[in-house]
CSV table of C-alpha atoms in Angstrom, one decimal:
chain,number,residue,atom,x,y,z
O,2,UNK,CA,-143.5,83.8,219.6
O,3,UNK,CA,-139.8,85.2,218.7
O,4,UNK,CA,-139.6,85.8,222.6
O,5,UNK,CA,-139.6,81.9,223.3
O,6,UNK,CA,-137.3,81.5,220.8
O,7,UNK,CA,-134.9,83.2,222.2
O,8,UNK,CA,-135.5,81.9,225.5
O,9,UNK,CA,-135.4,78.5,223.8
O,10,UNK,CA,-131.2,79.9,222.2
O,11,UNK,CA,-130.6,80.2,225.9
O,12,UNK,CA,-131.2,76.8,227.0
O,13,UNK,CA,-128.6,74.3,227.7
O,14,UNK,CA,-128.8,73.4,223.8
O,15,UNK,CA,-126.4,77.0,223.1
O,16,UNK,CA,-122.7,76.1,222.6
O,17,UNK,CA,-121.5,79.1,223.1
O,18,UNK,CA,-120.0,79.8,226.5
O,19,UNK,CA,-122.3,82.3,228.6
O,20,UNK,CA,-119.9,85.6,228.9
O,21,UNK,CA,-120.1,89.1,230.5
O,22,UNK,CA,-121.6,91.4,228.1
O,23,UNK,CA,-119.6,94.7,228.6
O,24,UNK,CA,-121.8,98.2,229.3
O,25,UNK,CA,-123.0,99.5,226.1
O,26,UNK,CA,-123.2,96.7,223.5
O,27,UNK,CA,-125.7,96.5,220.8
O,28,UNK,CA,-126.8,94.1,218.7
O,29,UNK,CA,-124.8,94.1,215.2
O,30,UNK,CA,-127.5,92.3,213.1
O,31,UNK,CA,-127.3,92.3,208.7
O,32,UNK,CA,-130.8,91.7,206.6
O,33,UNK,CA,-130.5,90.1,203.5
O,34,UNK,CA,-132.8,91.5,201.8
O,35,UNK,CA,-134.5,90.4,198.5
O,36,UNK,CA,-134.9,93.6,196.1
O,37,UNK,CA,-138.1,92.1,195.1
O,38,UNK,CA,-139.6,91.6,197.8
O,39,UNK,CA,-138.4,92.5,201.5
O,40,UNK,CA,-136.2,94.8,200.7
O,41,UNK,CA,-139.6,96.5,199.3
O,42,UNK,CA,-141.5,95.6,202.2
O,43,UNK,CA,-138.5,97.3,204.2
O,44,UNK,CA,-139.5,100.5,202.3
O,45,UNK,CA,-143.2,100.7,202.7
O,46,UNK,CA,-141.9,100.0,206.4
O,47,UNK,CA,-140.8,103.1,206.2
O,48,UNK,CA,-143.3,104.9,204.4
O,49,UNK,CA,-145.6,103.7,206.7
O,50,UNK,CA,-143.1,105.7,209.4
O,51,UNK,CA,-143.1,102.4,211.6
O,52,UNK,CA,-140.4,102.3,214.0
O,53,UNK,CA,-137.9,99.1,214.1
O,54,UNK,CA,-134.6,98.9,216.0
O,55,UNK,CA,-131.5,100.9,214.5
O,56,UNK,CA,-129.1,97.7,215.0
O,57,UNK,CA,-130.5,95.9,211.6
O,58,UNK,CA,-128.4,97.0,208.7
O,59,UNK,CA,-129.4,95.6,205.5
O,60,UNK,CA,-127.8,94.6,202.6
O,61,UNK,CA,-130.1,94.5,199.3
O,62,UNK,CA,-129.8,91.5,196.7
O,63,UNK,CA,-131.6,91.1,193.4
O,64,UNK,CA,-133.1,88.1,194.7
O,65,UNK,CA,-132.4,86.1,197.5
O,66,UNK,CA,-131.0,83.2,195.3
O,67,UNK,CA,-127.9,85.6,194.9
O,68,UNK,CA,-126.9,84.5,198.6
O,69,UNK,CA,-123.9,82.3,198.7
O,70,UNK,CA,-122.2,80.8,202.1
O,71,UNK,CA,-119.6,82.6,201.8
O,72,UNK,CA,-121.8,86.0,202.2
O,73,UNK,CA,-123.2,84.6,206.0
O,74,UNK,CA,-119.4,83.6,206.9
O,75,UNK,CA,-118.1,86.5,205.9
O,76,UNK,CA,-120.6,88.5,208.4
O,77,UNK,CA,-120.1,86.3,211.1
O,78,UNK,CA,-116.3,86.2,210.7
O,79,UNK,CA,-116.2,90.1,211.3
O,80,UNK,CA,-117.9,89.5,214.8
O,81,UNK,CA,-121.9,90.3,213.8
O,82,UNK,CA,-123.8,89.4,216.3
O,83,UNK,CA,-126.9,88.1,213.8
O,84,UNK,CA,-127.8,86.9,210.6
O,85,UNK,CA,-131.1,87.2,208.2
O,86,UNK,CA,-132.6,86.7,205.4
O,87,UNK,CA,-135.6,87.8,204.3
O,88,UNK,CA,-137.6,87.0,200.7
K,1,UNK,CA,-121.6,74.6,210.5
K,2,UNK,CA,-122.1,77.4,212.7
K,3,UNK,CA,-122.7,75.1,216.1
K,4,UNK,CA,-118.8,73.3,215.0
K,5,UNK,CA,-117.3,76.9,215.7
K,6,UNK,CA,-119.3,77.4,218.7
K,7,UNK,CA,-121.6,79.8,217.6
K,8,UNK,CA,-125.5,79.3,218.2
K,9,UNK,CA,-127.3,78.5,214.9
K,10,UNK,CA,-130.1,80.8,216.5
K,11,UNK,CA,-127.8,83.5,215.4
K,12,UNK,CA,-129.2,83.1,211.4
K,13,UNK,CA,-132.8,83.0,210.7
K,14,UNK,CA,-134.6,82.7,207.1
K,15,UNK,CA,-137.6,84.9,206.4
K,16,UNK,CA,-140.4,84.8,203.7
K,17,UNK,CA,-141.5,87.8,203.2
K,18,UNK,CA,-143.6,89.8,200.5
K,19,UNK,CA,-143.5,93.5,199.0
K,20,UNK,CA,-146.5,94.1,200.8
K,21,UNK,CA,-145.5,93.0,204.8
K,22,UNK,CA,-144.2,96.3,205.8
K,23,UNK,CA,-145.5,95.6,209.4
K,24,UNK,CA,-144.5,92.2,208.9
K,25,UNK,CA,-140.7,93.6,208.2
K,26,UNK,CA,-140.8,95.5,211.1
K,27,UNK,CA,-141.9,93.1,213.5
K,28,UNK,CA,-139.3,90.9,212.1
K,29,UNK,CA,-136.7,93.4,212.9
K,30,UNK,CA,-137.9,93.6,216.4
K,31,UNK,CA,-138.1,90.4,217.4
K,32,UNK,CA,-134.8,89.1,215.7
K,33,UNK,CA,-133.1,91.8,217.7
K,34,UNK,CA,-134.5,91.0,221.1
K,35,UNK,CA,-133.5,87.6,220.1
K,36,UNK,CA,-129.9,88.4,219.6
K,37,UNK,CA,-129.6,90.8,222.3
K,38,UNK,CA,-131.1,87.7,224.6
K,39,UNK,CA,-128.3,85.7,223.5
K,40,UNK,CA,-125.5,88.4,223.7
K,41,UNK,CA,-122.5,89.3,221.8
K,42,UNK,CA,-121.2,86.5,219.3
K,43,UNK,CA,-118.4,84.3,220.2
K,44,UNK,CA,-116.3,85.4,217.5
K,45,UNK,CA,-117.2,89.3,218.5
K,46,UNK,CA,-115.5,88.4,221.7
K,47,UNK,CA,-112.5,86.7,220.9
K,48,UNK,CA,-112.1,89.4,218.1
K,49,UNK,CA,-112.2,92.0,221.2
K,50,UNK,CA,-109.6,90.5,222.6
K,51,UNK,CA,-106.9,90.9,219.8
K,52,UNK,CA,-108.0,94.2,218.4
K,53,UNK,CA,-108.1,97.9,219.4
K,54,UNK,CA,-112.0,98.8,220.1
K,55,UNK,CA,-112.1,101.1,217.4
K,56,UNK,CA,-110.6,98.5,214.7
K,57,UNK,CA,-113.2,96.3,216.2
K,58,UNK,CA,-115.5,98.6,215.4
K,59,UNK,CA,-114.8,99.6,211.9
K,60,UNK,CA,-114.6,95.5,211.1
K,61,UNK,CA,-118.2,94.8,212.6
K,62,UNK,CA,-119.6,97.6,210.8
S,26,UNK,CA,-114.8,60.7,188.8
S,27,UNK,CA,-113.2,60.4,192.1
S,28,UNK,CA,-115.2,61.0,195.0
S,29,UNK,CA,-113.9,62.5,198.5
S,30,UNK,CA,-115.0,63.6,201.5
S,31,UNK,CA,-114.3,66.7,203.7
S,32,UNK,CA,-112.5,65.2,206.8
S,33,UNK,CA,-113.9,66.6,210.5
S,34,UNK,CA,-112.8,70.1,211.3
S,35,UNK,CA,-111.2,69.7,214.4
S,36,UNK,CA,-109.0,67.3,212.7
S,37,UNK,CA,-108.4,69.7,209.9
S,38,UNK,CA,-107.8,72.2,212.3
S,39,UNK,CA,-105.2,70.3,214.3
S,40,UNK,CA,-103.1,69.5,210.9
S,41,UNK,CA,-102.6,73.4,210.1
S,42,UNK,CA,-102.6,75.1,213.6
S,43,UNK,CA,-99.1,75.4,214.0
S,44,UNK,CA,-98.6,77.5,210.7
S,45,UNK,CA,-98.9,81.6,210.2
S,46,UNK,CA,-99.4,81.4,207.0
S,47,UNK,CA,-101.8,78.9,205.1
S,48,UNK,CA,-103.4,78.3,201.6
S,49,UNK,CA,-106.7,76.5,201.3
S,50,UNK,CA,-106.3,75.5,197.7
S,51,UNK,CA,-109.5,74.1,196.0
S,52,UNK,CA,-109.7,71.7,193.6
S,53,UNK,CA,-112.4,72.4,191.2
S,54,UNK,CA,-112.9,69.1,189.0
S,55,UNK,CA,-114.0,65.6,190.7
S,56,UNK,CA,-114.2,66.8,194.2
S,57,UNK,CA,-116.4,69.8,193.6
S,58,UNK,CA,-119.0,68.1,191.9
S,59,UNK,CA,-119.5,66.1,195.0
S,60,UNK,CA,-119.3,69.8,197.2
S,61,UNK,CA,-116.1,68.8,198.9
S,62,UNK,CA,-113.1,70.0,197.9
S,63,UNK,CA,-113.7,72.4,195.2
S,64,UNK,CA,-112.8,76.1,195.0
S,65,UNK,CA,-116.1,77.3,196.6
S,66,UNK,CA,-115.7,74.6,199.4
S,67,UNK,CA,-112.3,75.9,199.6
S,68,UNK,CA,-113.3,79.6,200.3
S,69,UNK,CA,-116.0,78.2,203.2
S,70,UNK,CA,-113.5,76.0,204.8
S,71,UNK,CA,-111.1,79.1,204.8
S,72,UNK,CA,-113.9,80.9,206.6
S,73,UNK,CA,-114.4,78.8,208.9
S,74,UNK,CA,-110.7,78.3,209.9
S,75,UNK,CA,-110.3,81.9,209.7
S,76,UNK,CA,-113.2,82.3,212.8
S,77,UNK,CA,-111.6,79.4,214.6
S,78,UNK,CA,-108.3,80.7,214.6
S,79,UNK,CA,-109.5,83.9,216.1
S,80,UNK,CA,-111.4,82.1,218.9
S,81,UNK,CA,-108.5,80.3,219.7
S,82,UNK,CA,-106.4,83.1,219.5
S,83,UNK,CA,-104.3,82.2,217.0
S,84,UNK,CA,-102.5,84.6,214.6
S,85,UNK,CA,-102.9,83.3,211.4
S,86,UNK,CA,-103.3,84.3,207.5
S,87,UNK,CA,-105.9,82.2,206.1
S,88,UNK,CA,-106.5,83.0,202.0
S,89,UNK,CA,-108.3,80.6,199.3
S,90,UNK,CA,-107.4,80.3,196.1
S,91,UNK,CA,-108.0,77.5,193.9
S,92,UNK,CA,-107.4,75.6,190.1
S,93,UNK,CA,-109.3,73.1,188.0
S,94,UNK,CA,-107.3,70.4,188.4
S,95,UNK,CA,-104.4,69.6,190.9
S,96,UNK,CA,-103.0,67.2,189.2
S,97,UNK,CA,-101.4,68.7,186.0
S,98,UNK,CA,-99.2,71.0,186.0
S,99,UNK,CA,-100.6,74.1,183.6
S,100,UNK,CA,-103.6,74.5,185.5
S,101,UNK,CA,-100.8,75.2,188.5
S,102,UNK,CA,-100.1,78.9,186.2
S,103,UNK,CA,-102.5,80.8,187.9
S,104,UNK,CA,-101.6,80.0,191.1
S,105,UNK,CA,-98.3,79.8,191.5
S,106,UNK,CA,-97.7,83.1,193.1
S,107,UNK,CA,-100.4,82.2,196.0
S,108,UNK,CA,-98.7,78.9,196.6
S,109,UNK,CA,-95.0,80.2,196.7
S,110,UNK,CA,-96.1,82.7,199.2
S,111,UNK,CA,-97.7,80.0,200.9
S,112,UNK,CA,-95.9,78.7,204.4
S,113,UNK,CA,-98.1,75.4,204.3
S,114,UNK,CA,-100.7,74.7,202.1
S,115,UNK,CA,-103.6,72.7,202.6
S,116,UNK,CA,-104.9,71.0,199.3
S,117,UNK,CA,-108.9,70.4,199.1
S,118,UNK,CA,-108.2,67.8,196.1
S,119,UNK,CA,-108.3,63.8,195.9
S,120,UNK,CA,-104.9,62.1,197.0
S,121,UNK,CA,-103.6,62.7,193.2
S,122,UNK,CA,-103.5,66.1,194.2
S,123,UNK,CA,-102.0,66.3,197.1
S,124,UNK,CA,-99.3,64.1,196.2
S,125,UNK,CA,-98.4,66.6,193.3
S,126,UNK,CA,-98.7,69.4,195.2
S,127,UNK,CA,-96.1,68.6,197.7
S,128,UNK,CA,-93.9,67.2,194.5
S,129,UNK,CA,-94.3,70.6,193.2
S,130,UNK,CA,-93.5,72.5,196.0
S,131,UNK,CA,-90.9,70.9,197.7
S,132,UNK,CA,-90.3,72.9,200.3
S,133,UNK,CA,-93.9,73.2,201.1
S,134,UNK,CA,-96.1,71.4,204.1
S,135,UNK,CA,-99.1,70.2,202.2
S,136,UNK,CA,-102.3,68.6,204.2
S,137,UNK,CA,-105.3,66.8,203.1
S,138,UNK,CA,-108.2,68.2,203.7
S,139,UNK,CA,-110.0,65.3,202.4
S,140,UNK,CA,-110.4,61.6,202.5
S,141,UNK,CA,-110.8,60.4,199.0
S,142,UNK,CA,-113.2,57.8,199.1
S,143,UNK,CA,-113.8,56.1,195.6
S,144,UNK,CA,-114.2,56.0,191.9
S,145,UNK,CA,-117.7,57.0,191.2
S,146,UNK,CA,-120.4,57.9,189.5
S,147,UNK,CA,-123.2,60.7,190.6
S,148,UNK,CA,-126.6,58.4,190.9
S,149,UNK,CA,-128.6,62.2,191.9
S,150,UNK,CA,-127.2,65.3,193.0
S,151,UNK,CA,-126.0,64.5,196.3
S,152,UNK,CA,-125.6,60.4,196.1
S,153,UNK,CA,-122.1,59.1,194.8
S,154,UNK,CA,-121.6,55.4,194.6
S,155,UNK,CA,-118.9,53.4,193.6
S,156,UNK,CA,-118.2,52.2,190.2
S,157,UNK,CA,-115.1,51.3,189.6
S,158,UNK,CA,-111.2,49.6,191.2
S,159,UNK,CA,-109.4,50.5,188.6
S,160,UNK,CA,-108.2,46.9,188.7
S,161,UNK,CA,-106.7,47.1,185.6
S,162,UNK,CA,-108.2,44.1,183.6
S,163,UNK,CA,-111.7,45.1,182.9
S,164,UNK,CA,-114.1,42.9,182.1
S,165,UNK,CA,-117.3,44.4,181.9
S,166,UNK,CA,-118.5,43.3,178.4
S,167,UNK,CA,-119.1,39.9,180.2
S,168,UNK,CA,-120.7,41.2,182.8
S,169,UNK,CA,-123.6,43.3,181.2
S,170,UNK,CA,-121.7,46.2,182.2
S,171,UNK,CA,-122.2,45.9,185.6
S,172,UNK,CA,-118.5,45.8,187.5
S,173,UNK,CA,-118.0,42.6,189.9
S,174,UNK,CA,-114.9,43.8,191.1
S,175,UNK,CA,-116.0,46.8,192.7
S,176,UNK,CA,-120.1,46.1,193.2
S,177,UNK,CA,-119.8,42.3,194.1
S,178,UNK,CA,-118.5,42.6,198.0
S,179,UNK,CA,-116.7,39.4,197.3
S,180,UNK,CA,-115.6,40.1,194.1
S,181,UNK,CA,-116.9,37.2,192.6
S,182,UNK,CA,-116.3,36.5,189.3
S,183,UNK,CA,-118.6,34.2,187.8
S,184,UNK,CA,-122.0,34.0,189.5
S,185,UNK,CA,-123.4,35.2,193.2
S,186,UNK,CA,-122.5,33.5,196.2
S,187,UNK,CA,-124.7,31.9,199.2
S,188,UNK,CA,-126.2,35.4,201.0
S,189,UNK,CA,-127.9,36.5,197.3
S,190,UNK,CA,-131.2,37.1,198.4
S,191,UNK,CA,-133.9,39.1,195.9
S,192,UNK,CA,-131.9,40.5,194.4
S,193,UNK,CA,-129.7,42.0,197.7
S,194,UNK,CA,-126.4,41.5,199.5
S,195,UNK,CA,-126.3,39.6,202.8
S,196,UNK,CA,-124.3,42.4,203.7
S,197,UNK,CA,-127.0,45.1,203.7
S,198,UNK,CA,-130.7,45.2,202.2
S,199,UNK,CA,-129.4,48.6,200.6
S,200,UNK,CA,-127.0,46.6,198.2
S,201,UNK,CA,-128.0,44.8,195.4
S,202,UNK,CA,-126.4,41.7,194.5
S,203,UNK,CA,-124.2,42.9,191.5
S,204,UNK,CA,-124.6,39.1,190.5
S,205,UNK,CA,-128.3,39.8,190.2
S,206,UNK,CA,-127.7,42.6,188.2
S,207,UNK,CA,-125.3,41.0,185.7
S,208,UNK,CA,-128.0,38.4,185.4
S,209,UNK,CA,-130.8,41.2,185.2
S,210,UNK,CA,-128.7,42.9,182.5
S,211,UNK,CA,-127.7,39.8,180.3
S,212,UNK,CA,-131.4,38.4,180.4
S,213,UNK,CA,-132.7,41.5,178.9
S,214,UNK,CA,-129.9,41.9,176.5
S,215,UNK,CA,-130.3,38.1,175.5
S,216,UNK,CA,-126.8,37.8,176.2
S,217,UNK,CA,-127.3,35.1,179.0
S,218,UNK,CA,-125.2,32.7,177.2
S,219,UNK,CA,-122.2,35.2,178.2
S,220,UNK,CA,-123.3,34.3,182.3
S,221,UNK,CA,-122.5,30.7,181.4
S,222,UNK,CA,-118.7,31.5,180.4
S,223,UNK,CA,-116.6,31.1,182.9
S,224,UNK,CA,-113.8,33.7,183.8
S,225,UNK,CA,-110.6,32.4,184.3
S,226,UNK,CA,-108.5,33.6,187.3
S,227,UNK,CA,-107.8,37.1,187.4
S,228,UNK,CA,-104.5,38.4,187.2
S,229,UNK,CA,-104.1,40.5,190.2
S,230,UNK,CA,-100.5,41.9,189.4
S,231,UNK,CA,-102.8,44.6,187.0
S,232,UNK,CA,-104.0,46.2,190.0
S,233,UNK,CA,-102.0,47.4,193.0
S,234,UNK,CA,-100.9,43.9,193.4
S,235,UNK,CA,-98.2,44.9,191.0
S,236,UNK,CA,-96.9,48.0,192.5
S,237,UNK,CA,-98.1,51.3,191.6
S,238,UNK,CA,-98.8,51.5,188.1
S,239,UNK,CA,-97.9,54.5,185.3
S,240,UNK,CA,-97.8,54.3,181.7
S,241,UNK,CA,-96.2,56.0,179.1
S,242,UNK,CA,-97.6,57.0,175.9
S,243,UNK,CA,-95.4,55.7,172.6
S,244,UNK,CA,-93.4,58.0,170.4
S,245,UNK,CA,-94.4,61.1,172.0
């Protein structure tokens, strides 16, 4: 279901300009995380010793009510590649 | 607000999620990074490339 | 309060482009209740100019900062070091804040970020209408309260004209006839004698007829 989403990102709905992606990039993507509740499920992820891709780095918040605009600008003004939230 | 600077709203994604979807976390995880790797480095990434050394780059995106 | 409205990007963006060295200086009284041009919308707006500055390959400092009001001058304490090490600064407040911005600091470029709109009130948390002109001759305890000046498109002064119909403006079906409403309001406070006075001309030369106005308190 996520796979036709991102072929939908593709389409000719993008604005951003198609560009050569140089030889080695990966995706730079930050979790928001809920303490509560994803950032939990995030741990019994691991317990469970499921694998997931290294590029998410997450960033814990007491609740997901804590996120602010700002927090997503910021990310994005520092070149990540990918934004989520999760709660 | 995103789509005004040129960068694909598909690039931020809400989640609901509860303490016990550990499989659920991890498929999220998967999947949102396919979907970003399908769309590539961001804009902003790119232009910050450009006018940096790689390893400033680096430290910044970090 | 007085209600504004973030003006488009691109022509933000083209007003400050040609400096190095910019302020985006929030406002955080009337224009931040209606998420505009307070100190919050301030620090977005410098993120956002901030990632189209680098896409465009511009070299420029960006910060935020921000006061309560920008149009007295000791709220102006805590910021005064940002702004005099400011090369242009771009002011997030209504036109009252702008204006004393640039008399402040002379020397300064100050833009608008905004387009200040009206005097109004806050109906829910994201609808501002308008209230009030400001006309300087009020004369809402005739009217039920209810402001002809401003609500009545024609600013009619003593009853509704031809294009009242139920209770709406010919102008829109979203607009009530402020004429109904005066009569509405007068009928339930059993004031409807009040409808039956009639208002004499209205001297203009209290509003911006007369030039800008000021006034000055006595003995102070």
């Amino acid at each position: 279901m996520m796979g036709n989403d991102a072929a939908n990102s593709e389409g000719p709905k993008s604005p951003e300009k198609q560009q050569e992606v140089p030889a080695g990039w990966k995706a730079n993507i930050i979790a928001f995380a809920c303490h509560y509740c994803a950032f939990a499920a995030a741990d019994l992820a691991g317990v469970m010793r499921l694998s997931y891709p290294s590029n998410v780095k997450v960033v814990r918040l007491p609740c997901t009510g804590k996120l602010d605009h700002v927090y997503l600008l910021r990310a994005f003004e520092r070149g990540i590649d990918g934004v989520f939230v999760a709660g | 607000m995103l789509a005004m600077l040129g960068i694909d709203p598909a690039r931020l994604e809400f989640y609901n999620l509860s303490a016990a979807q550990g499989p659920r976390w991890a498929e999220i995880c998967t999947e949102f990074t396919a979907r970003i790797t399908a769309l590539g480095p961001s804009p902003i990434w790119f232009a910050l490339q450009k006018g940096m050394k790689p390893t400033e780059t680096h430290r910044q995106a970090a | 309060m007085i209600v504004g409205q973030q003006k488009p990007f691109d022509e933000i963006w083209a007003m400050v482009r040609v400096h190095r060295r910019l302020t985006v200086f929030g406002c955080n009284t009337c224009v931040a209740v209606c998420h505009q041009g307070g100190n919050k919308e301030a620090e977005i707006l410098a993120s956002l100019l901030r990632m189209r500055a680098v896409q465009e390959g511009v070299e420029m400092d960006i910060a935020h900062g921000g006061i309560e009001r920008q149009c007295e001058h000791p709220f102006f304490e805590s910021a005064h070091e940002l702004l005099e090490g400011s090369e242009a600064v771009l002011s997030m407040a209504c036109g009252i804040g702008v204006q004393f911005v640039a008399e402040k600091y002379a020397s300064t470029p100050v833009y608008p970020a905004l387009n200040t709109t009206f005097l109004g009130d806050v109906k829910t948390d994201w609808h501002f209408t308008e209230k009030c002109q400001a006309c300087g001759d009020c004369i809402l305890g005739l009217t039920g309260g209810v402001c002809p000046v401003t609500r009545c498109c024609k600013r009619l002064f003593n009853g509704p004209c031809g294009g009242s119909s139920k209770g709406k403006c010919e102008l829109s079906k979203e607009l009530d006839c402020a004429w109904q409403l005066v009569v509405d309001r007068l009928e339930a406070l059993g004031k409807l004698d009040d409808y039956e006075k009639i208002t004499p001309i209205k001297d203009w030369s209290k509003d911006r007829a007369g030039g800008p106005r000021s006034f000055k308190l006595e003995g102070f």
